[in-house]
PDB file of C-alpha atoms and ligand atoms in Angstrom:
ATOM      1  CA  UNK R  95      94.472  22.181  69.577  1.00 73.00           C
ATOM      2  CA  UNK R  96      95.923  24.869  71.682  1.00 85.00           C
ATOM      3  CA  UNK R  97      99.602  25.246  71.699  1.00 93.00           C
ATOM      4  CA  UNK R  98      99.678  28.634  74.227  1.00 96.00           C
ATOM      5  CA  UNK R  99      96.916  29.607  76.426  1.00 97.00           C
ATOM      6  CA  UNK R 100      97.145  32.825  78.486  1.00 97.00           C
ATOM      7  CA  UNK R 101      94.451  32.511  81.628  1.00 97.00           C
ATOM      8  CA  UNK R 102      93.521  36.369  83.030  1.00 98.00           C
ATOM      9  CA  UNK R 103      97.114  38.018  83.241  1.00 98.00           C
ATOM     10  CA  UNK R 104      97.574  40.724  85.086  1.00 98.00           C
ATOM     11  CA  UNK R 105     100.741  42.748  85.302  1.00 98.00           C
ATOM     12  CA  UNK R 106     101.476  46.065  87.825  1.00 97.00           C
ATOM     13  CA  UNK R 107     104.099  48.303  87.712  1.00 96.00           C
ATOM     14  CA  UNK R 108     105.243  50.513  90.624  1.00 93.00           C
ATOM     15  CA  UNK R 109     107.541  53.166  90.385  1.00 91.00           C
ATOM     16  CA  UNK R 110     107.274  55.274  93.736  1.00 90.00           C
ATOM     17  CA  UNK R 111     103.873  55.764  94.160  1.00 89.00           C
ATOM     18  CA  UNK R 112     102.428  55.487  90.652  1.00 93.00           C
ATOM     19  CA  UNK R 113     101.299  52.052  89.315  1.00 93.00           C
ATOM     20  CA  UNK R 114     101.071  51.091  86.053  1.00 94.00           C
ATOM     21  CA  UNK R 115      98.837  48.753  84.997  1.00 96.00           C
ATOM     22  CA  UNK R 116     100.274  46.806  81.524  1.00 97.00           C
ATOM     23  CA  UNK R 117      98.111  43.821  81.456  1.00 98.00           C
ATOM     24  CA  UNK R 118      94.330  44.043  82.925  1.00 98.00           C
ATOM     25  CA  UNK R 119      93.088  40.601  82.955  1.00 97.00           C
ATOM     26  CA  UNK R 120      94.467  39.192  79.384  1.00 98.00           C
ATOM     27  CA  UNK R 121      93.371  35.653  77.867  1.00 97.00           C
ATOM     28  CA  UNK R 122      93.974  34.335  74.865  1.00 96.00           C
ATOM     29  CA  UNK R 123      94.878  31.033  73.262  1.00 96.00           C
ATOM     30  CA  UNK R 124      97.174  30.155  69.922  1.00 96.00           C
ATOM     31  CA  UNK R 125      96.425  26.733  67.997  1.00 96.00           C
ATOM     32  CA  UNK R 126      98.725  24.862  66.304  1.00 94.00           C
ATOM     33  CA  UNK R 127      98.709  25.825  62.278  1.00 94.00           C
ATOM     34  CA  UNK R 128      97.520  29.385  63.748  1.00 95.00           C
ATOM     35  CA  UNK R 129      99.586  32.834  62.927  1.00 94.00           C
ATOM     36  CA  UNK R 130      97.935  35.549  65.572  1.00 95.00           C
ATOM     37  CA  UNK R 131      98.640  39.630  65.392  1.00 94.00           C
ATOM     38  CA  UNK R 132      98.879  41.650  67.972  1.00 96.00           C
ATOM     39  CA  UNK R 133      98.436  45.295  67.977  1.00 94.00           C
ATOM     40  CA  UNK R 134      98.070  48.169  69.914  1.00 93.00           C
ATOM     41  CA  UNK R 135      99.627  51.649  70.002  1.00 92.00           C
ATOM     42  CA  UNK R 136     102.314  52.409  72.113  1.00 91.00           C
ATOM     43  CA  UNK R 137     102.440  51.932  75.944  1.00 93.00           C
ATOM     44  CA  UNK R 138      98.933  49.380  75.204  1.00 95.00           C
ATOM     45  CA  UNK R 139     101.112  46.434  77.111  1.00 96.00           C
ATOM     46  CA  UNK R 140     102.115  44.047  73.706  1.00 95.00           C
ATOM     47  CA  UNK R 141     105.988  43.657  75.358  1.00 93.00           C
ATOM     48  CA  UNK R 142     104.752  43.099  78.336  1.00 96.00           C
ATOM     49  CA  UNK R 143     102.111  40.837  77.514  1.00 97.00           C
ATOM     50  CA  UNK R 144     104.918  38.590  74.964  1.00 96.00           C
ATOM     51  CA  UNK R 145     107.768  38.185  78.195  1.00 94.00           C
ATOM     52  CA  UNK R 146     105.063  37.280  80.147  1.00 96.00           C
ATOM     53  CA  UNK R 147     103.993  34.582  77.736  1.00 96.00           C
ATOM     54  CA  UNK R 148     107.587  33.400  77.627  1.00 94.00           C
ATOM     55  CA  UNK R 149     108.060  33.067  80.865  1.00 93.00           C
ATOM     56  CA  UNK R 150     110.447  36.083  80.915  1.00 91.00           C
ATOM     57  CA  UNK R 151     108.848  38.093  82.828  1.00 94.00           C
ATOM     58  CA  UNK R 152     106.118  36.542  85.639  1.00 95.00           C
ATOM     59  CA  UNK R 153     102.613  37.861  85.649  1.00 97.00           C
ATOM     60  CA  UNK R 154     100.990  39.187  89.124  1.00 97.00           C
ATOM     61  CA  UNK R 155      97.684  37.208  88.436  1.00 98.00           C
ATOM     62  CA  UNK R 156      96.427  34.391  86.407  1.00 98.00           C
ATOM     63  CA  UNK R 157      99.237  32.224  84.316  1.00 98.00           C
ATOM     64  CA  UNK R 158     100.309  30.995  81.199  1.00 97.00           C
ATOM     65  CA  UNK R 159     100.029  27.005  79.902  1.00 97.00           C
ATOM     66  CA  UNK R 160     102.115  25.575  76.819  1.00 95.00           C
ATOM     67  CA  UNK R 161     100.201  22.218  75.943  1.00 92.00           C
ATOM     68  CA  UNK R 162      99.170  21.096  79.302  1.00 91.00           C
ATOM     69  CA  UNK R 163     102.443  22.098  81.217  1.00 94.00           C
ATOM     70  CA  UNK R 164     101.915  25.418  83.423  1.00 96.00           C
ATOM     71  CA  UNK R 165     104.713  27.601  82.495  1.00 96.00           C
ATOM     72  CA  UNK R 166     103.845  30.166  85.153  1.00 96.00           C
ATOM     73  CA  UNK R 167     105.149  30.282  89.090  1.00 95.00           C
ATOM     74  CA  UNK R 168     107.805  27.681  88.725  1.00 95.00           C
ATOM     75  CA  UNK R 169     111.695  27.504  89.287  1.00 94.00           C
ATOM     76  CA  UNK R 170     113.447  29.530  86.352  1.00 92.00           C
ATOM     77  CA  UNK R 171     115.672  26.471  85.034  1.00 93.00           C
ATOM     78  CA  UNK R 172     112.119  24.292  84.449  1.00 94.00           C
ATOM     79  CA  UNK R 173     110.833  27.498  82.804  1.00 93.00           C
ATOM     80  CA  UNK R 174     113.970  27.260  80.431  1.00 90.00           C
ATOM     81  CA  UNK R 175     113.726  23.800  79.888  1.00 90.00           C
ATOM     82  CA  UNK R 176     109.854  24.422  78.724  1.00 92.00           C
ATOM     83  CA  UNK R 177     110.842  26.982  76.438  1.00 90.00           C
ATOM     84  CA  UNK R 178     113.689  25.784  74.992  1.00 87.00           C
ATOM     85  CA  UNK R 179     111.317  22.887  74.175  1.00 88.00           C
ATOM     86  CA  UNK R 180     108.805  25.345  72.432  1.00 92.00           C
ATOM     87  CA  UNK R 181     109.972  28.111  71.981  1.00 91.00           C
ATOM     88  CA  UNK R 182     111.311  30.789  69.762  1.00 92.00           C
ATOM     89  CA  UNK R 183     111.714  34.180  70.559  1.00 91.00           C
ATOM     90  CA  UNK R 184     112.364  37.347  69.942  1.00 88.00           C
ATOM     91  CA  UNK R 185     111.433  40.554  72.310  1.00 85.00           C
ATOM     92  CA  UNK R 186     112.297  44.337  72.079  1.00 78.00           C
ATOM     93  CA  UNK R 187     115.772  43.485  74.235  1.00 77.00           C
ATOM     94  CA  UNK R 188     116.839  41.321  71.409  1.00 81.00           C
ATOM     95  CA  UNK R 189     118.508  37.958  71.233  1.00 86.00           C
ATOM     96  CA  UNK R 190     121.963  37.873  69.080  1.00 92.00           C
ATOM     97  CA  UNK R 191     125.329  37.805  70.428  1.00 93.00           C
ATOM     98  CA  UNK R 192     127.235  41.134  69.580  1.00 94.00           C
ATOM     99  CA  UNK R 193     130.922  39.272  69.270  1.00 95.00           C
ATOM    100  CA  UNK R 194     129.018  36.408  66.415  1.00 96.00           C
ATOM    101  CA  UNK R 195     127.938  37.611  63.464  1.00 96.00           C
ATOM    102  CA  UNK R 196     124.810  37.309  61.693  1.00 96.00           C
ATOM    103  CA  UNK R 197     126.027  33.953  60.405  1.00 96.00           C
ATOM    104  CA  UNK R 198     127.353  32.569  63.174  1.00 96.00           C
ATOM    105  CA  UNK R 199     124.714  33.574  65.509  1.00 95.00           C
ATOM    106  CA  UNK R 200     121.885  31.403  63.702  1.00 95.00           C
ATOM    107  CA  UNK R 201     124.278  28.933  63.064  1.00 95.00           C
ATOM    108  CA  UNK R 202     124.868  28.845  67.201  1.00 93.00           C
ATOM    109  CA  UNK R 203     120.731  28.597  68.006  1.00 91.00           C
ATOM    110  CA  UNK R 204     121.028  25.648  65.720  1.00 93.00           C
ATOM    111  CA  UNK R 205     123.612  24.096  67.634  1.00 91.00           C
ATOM    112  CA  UNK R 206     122.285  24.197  70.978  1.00 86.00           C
ATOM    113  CA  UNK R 207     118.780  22.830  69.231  1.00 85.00           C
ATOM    114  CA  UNK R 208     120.911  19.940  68.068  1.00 87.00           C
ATOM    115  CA  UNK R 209     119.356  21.066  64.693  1.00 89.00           C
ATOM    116  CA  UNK R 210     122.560  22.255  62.550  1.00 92.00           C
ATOM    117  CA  UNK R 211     121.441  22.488  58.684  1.00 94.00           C
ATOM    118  CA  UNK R 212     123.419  24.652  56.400  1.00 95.00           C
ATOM    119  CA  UNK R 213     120.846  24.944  53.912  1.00 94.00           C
ATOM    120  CA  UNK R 214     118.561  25.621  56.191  1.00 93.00           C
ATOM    121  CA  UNK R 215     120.207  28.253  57.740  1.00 96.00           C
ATOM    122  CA  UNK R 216     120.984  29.901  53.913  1.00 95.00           C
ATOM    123  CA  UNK R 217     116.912  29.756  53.625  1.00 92.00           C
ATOM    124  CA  UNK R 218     116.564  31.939  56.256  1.00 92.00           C
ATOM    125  CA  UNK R 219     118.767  34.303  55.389  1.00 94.00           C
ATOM    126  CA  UNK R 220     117.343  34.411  52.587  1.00 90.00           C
ATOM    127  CA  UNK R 221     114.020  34.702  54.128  1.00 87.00           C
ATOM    128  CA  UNK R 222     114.867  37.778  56.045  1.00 89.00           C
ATOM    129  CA  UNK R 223     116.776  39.660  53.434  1.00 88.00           C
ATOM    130  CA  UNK R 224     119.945  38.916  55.066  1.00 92.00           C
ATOM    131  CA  UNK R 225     121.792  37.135  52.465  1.00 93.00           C
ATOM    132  CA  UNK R 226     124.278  39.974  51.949  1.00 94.00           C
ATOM    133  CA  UNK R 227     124.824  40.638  55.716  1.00 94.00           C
ATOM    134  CA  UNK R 228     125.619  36.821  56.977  1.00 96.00           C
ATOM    135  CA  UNK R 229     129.126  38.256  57.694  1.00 97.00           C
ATOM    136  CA  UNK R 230     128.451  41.701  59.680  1.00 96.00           C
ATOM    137  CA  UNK R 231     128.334  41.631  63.208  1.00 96.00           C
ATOM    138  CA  UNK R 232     125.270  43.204  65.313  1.00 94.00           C
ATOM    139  CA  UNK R 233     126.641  46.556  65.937  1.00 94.00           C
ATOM    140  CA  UNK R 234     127.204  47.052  61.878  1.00 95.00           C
ATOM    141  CA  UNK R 235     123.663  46.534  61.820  1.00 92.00           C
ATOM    142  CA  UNK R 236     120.515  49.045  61.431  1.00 88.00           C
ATOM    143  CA  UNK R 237     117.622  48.879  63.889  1.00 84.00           C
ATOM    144  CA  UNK R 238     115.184  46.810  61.060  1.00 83.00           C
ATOM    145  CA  UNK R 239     118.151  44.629  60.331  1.00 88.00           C
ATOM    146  CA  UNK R 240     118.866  43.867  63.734  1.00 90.00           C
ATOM    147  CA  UNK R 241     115.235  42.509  64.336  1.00 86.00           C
ATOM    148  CA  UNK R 242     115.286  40.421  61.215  1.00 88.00           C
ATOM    149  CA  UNK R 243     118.688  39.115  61.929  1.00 92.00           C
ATOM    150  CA  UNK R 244     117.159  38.550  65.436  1.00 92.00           C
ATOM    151  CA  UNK R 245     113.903  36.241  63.948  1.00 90.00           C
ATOM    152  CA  UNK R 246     116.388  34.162  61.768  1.00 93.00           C
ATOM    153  CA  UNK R 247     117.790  32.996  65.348  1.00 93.00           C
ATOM    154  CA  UNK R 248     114.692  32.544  66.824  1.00 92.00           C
ATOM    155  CA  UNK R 249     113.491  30.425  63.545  1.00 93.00           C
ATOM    156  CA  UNK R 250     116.897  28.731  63.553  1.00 92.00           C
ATOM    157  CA  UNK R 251     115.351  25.525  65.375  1.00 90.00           C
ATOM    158  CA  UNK R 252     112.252  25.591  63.547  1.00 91.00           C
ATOM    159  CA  UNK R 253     110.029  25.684  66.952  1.00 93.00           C
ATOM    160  CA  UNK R 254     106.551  24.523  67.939  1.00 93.00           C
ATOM    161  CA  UNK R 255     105.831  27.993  68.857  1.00 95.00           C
ATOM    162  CA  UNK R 256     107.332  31.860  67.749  1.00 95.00           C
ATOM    163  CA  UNK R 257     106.907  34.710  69.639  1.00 94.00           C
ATOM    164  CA  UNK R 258     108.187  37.760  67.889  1.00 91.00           C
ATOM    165  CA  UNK R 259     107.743  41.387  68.992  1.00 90.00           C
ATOM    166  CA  UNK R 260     107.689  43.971  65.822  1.00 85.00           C
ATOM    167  CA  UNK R 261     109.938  41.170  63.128  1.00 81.00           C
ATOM    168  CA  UNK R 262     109.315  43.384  60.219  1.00 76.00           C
ATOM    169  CA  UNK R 263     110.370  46.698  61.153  1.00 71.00           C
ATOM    170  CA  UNK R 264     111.764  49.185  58.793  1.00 68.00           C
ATOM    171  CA  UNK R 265     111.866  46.270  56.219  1.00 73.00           C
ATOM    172  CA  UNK R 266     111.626  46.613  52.341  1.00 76.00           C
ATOM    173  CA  UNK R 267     108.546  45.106  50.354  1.00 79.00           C
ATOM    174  CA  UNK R 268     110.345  42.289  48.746  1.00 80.00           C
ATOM    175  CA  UNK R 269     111.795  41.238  52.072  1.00 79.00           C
ATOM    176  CA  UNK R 270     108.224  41.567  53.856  1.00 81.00           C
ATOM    177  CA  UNK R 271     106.971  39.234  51.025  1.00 83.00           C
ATOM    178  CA  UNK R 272     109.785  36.589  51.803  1.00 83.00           C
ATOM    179  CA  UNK R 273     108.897  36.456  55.284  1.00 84.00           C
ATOM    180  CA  UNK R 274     105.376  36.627  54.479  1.00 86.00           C
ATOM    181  CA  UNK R 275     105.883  33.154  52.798  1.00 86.00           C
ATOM    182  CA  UNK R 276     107.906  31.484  55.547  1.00 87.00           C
ATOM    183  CA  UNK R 277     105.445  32.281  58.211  1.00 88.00           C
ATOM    184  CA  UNK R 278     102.630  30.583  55.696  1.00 89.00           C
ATOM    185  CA  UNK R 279     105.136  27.993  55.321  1.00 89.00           C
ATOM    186  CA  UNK R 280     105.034  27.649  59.220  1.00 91.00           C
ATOM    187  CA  UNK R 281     101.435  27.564  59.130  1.00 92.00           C
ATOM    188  CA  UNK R 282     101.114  24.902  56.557  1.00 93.00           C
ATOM    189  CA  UNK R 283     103.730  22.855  58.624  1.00 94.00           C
ATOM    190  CA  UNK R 284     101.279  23.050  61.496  1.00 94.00           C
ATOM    191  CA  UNK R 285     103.452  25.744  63.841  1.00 95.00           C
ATOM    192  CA  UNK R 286     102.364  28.532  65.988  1.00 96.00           C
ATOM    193  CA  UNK R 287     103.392  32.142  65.325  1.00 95.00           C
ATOM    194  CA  UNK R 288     102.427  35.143  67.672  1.00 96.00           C
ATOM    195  CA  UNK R 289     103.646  38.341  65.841  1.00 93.00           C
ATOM    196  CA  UNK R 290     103.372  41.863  67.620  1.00 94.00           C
ATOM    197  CA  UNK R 291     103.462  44.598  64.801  1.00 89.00           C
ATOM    198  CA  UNK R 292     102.585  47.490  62.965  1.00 84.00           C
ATOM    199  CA  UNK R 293     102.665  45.740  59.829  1.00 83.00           C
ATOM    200  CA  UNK R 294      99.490  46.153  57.972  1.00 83.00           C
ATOM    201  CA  UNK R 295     100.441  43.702  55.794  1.00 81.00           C
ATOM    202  CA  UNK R 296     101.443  41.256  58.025  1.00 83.00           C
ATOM    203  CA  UNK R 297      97.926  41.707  60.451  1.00 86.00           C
ATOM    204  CA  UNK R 298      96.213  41.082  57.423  1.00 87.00           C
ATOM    205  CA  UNK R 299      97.710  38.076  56.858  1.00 88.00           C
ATOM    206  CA  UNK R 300      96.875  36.638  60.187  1.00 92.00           C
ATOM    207  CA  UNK R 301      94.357  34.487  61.348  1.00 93.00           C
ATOM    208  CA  UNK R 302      93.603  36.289  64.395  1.00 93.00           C
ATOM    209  CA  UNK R 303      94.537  40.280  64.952  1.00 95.00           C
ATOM    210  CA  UNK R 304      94.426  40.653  68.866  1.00 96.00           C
ATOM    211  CA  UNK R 305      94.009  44.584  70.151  1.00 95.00           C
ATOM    212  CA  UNK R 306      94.848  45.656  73.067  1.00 96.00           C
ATOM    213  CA  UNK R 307      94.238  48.996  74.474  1.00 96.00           C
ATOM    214  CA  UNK R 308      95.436  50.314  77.879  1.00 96.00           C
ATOM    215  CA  UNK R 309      96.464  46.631  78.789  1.00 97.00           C
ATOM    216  CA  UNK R 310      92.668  44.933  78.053  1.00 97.00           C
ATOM    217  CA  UNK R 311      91.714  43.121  74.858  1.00 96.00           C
ATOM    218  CA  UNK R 312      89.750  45.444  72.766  1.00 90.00           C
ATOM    219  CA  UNK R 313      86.866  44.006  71.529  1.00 80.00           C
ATOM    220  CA  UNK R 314      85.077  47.454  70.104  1.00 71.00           C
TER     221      UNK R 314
HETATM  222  P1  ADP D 552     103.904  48.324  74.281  1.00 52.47           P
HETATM  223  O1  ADP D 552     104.819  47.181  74.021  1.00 52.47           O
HETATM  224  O2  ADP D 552     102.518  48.126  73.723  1.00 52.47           O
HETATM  225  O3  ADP D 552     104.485  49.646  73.870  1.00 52.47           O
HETATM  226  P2  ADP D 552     104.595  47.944  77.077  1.00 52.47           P
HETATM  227  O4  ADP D 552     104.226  46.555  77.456  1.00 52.47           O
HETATM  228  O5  ADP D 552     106.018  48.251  76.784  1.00 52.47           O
HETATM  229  O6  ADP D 552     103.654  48.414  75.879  1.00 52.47           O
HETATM  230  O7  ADP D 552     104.132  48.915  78.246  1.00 52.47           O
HETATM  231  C1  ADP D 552     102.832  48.865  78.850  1.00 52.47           C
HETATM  232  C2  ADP D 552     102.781  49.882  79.999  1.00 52.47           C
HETATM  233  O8  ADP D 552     103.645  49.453  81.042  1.00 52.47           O
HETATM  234  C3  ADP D 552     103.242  51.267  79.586  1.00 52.47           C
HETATM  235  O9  ADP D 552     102.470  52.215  80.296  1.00 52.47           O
HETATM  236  C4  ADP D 552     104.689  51.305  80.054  1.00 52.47           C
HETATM  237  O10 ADP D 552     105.089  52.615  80.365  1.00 52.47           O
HETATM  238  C5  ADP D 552     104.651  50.430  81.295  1.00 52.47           C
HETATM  239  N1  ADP D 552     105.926  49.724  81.535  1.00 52.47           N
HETATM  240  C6  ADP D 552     106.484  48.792  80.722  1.00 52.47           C
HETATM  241  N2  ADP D 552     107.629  48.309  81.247  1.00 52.47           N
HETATM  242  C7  ADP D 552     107.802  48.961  82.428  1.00 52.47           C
HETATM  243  C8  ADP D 552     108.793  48.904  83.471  1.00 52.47           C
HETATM  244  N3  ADP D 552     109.834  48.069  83.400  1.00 52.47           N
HETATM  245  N4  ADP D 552     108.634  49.727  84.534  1.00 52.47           N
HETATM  246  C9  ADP D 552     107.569  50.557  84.632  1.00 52.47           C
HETATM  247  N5  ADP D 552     106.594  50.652  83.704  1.00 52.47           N
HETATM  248  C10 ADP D 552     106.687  49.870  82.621  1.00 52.47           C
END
């Protein structure tokens, strides 16, 4: 059953004259149980292509469905609602609050999920090698820590559906390992994951690897 479906995106950008075309006619799907990839080199359209399937950013053509709700094209606060329903996420711009730290800032997405669990919340610290850093705030954080501290919100409410953009960066073995495990954990438990990365470890681990190139879905 398909949690996410993305129908032909297409997203321009115009800066004076020049357009940019990130997304050239993208579809794809995600099942529930499913962990997809998606990679690309630099400036290939993943970002764009993940806020889009959010609902953070709109597409210029075609439109995104979670379930059988249309996510695309409709008043920001029903947007919101949807993905607050489904949703975790966590894009380049990041997601933590700089005055909460690490601690406190999971401890908050599990509040307004209605989901608070402190064991729970020690697990995924755990999970993304964070265990010694529950206390620091983001700014005492480095650029890999940020984006794992970062996934442990957006996996605070244990949602339907995760969107990550590049979890694992600058992360030690061990710590790729633990997350390795929670995402199979999510699998088993029947959730979606859509990871963009460099991770070689963590493509391989996927059930799908999606390319892009030059905002198109490489098939070659
Ligand atoms: P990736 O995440 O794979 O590095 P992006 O989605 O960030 O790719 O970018 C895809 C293309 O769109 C690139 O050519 C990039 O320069 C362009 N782009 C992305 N965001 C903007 C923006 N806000 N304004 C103009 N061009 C953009």
């Amino acid at each position: 059953m398909s949690i996410l479906a993305a129908h032909e995106l297409y997203r321009f950008y115009h800066l004076g004259n020049d357009e940019t075309a990130a997304l050239r006619g993208i579809s794809l799907t995600v099942s529930a149980g499913e962990m997809v990839s998606v990679v690309g080199p630099s400036g290939s359209g993943k970002s764009t292509l993940l806020a889009c399937l959010t609902g953070l950013d709109e597409p210029d053509g075609g439109y995104v469905t979670i379930g059988d709700q249309r996510l695309t094209r409709r008043p920001e606060a029903e947007r919101a609602t949807i993905r607050a329903a489904n949703f975790g996420i966590l894009l380049q711009s990041g997601n933590l609050f700089q005055h909460l730290s690490v601690r406190e800032n999971i401890w908050l997405s599990m509040l307004l999920a209605n989901k608070r669990d402190q064991r729970r919340l020690d697990e995924l610290l755990q999970a993304v090698g964070l265990s010694e850093r529950a206390r620091s705030y983001p700014s005492q954080l480095s650029g890999g820590e940020t984006a794992r501290a970062g996934l442990a919100a957006a996996l605070a409410a244990d949602p339907p559906l995760l969107i990550a953009d590049e979890p694992t960066a600058e992360i030690d073995r061990d710590a790729e390992q633990r997350l390795l495990e929670h995402f199979e954990a999510r699998r088993v438990a029947g959730k979606a994951t859509l990871i963009a990365t460099h991770s070689a470890a963590l493509a391989a681990r996927a059930d799908r690897v999606i390319r892009l190139a030059d905002g198109r879905i490489d098939n070659g």
